[in-house]
XYZ file of C-alpha atoms in Angstrom:
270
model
C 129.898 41.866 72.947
C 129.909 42.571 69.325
C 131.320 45.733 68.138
C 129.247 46.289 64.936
C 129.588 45.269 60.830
C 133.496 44.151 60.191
C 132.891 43.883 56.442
C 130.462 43.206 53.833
C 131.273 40.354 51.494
C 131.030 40.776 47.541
C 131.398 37.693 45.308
C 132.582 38.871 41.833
C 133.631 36.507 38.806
C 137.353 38.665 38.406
C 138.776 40.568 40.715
C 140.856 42.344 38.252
C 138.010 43.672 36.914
C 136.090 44.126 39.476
C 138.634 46.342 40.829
C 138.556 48.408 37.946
C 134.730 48.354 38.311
C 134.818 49.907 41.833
C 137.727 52.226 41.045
C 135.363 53.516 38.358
C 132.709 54.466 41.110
C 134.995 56.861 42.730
C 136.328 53.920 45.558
C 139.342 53.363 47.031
C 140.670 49.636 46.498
C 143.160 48.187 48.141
C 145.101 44.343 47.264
C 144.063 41.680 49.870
C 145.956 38.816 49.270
C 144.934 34.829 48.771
C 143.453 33.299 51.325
C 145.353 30.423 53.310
C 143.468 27.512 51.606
C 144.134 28.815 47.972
C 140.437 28.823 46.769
C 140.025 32.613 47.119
C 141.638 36.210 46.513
C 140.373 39.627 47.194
C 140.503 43.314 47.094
C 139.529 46.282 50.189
C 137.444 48.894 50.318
C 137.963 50.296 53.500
C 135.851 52.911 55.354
C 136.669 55.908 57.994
C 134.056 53.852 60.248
C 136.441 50.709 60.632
C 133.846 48.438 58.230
C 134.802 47.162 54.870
C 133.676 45.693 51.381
C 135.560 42.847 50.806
C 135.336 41.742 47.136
C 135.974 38.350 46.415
C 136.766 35.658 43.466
C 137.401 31.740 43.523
C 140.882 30.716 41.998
C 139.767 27.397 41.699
C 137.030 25.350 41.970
C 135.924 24.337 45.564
C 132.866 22.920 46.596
C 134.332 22.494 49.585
C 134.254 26.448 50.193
C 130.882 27.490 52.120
C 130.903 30.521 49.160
C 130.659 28.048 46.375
C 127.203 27.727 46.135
C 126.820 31.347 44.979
C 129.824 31.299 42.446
C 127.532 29.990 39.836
C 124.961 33.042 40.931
C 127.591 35.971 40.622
C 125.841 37.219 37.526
C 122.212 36.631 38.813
C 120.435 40.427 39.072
C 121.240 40.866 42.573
C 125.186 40.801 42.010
C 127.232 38.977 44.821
C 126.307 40.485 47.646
C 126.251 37.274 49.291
C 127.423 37.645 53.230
C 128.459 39.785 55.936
C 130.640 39.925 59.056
C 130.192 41.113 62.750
C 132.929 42.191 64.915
C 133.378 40.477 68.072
C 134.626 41.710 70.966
C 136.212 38.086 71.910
C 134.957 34.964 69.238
C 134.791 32.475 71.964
C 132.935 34.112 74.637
C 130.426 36.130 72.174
C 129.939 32.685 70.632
C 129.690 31.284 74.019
C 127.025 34.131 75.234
C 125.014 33.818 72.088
C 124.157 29.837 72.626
C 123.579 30.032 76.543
C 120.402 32.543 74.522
C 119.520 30.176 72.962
C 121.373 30.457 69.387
C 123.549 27.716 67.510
C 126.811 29.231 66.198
C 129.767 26.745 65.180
C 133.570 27.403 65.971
C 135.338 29.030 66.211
C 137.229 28.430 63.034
C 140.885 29.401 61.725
C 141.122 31.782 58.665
C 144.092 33.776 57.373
C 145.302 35.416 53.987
C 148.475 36.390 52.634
C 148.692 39.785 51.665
C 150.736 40.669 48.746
C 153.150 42.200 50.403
C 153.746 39.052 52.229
C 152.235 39.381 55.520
C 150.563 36.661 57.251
C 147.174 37.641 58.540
C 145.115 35.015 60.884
C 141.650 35.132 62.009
C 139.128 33.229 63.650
C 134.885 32.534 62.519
C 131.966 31.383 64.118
C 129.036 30.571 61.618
C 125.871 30.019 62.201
C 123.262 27.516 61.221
C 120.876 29.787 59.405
C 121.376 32.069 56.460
C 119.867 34.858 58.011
C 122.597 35.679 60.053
C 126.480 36.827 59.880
C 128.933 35.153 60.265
C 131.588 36.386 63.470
C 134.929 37.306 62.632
C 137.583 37.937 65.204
C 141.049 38.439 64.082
C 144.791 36.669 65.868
C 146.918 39.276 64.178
C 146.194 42.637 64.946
C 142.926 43.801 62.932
C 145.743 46.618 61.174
C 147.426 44.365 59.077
C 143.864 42.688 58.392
C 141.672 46.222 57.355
C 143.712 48.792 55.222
C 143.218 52.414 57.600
C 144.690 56.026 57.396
C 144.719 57.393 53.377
C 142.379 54.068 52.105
C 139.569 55.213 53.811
C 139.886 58.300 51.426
C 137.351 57.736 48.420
C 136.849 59.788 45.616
C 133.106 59.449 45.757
C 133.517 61.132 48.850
C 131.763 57.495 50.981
C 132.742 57.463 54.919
C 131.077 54.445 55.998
C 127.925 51.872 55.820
C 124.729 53.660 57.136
C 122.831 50.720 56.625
C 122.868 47.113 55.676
C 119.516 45.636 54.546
C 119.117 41.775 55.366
C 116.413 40.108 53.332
C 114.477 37.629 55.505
C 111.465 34.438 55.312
C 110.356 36.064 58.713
C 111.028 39.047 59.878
C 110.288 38.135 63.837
C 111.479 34.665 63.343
C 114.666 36.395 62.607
C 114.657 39.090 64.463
C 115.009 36.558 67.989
C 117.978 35.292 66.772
C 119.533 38.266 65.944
C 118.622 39.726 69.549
C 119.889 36.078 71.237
C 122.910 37.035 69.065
C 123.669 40.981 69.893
C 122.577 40.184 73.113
C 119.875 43.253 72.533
C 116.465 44.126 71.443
C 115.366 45.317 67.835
C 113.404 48.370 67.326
C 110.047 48.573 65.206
C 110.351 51.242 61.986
C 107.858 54.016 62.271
C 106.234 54.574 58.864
C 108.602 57.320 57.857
C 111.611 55.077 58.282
C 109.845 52.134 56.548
C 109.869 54.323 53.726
C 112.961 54.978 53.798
C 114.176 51.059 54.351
C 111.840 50.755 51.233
C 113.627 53.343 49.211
C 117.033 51.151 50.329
C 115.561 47.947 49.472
C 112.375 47.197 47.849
C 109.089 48.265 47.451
C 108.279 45.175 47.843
C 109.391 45.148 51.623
C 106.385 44.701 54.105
C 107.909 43.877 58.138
C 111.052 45.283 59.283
C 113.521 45.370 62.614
C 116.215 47.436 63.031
C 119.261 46.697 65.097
C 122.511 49.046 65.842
C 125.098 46.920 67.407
C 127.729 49.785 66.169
C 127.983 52.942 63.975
C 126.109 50.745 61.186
C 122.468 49.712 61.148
C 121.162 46.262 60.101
C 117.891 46.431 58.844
C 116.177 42.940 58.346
C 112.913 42.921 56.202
C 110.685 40.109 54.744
C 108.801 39.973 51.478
C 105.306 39.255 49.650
C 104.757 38.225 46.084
C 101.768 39.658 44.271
C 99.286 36.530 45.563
C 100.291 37.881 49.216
C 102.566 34.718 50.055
C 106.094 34.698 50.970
C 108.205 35.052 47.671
C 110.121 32.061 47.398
C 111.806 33.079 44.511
C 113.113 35.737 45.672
C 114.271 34.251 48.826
C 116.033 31.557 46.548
C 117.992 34.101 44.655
C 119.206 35.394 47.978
C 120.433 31.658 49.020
C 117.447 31.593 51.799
C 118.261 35.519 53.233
C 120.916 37.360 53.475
C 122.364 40.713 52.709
C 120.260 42.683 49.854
C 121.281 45.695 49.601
C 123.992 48.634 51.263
C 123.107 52.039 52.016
C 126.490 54.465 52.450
C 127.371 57.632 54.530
C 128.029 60.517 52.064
C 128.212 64.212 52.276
C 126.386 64.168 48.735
C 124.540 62.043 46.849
C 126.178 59.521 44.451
C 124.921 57.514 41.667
C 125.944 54.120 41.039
C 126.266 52.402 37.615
C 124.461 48.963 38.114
C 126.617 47.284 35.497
C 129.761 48.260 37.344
C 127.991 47.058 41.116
C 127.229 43.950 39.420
C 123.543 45.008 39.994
C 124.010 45.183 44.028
C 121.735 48.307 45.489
C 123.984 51.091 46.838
C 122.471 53.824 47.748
C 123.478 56.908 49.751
C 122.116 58.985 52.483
């Protein structure tokens, strides 16, 4: 069973700096650590509803890495919002429940990071075959030492969680039957009002949507229309195919967001 969104991944050209960047919009960021194979670092930004931004930067060069593809993108208008996370109950046997539905997921996989303060952390990821959906990620060590809790989940901007996730999409039904062979669950249909609203999150440009809520976060998947009515490639392209677009956050108040500190990523609040 999965639990909901573990973390929302954020590719960024320095961490130092995007650190400072996110400090600067009233988060709380907290050191990660390299990652076991030494391509990768990153920084936390944890939230009261047990999901997290993880911001991330190559230390090397690594084709090798399934990231690499977007580290030549990071300063494309969309920013690096380039992946995202579910939470599995147990990796092999949600893995194994999603392909006797009918869905292809691979692993699972060994991860890990060191964090600076020189605690091992291990993990374990399924992937999928399509870039539509999230990747699984189930963690060896206890999921404390993995997501900072308690005083980071305090943010000056006053942020308690992910409301919503928008996924951008070729087709939204296409999509939506894997997602429902992988949450083991139906989608539901937006009534106008909350189309509007996805809109508002998202684009204008939005026209079919599905909504799922496999935990306190909603994923919102939506597909797209250039002007001559036909699937915009070009925006799909930016977007690696689909993928995350943009991240609406639980606030008691409204908060603005610089786009040059986001790296042009959508946040909005609600």
């Amino acid at each position: 069973m999965i639990k909901g969104i573990d973390h929302v991944v954020i590719l960024v050209r320095d961490l130092d700096q995007a650190v400072a960047n996110y400090k600067q919009l009233g988060f709380n960021v907290t050191p990660g650590g390299e990652h076991t194979d030494g391509a990768t670092h990153n920084a936390l930004v944890a939230f009261a509803d047990g999901s997290y931004l993880e911001l991330i930067a190559f230390k090397r060069a690594a084709p090798e890495h399934r990231w690499w593809r977007h580290a030549l993108n990071v300063g494309r208008d969309s920013g690096g919002l380039i992946d995202f996370a579910l939470l599995p109950t147990a990796i092999e046997s949600d893995i194994a429940a999603a392909r006797q539905r009918g869905l292809d997921y691979k692993g699972p996989f060994p991860g890990g990071r060191q964090r600076p303060d020189g605690v091992e952390i291990r993990w374990q990821t399924g992937q999928p075959t399509t870039p539509d959906l999230p990747f699984l990620c189930g963690d060896v060590t206890p999921r404390t030492l993995r997501v900072p809790s308690g005083p980071a989940w305090v943010h000056p901007n006053g942020i308690t969680g992910i409301d919503t996730l928008v996924v951008i999409v070729r087709d939204v039904a296409e999509s939506a039957g894997r997602y429902e062979a992988l949450l083991g669950s139906e989608g539901h249909d937006l009534t106008e009002g909350e189309a509007d609203t996805a809109k508002k999150a998202g684009s204008p440009d939005f026209v079919n949507f599905k909504e799922f809520a496999p935990g306190p976060s909603k994923i919102i998947l939506a597909d797209t229309v250039n002007s001559q009515g036909q699937i915009d490639e070009q925006l799909l392209k930016v977007y690696g195919g689909g993928g995350p677009f943009s991240l609406r956050f639980k606030a008691p108040q409204p908060v603005t967001f610089d786009p040059l500190l986001t790296g042009h990523i959508k946040f909005t609040t609600v």
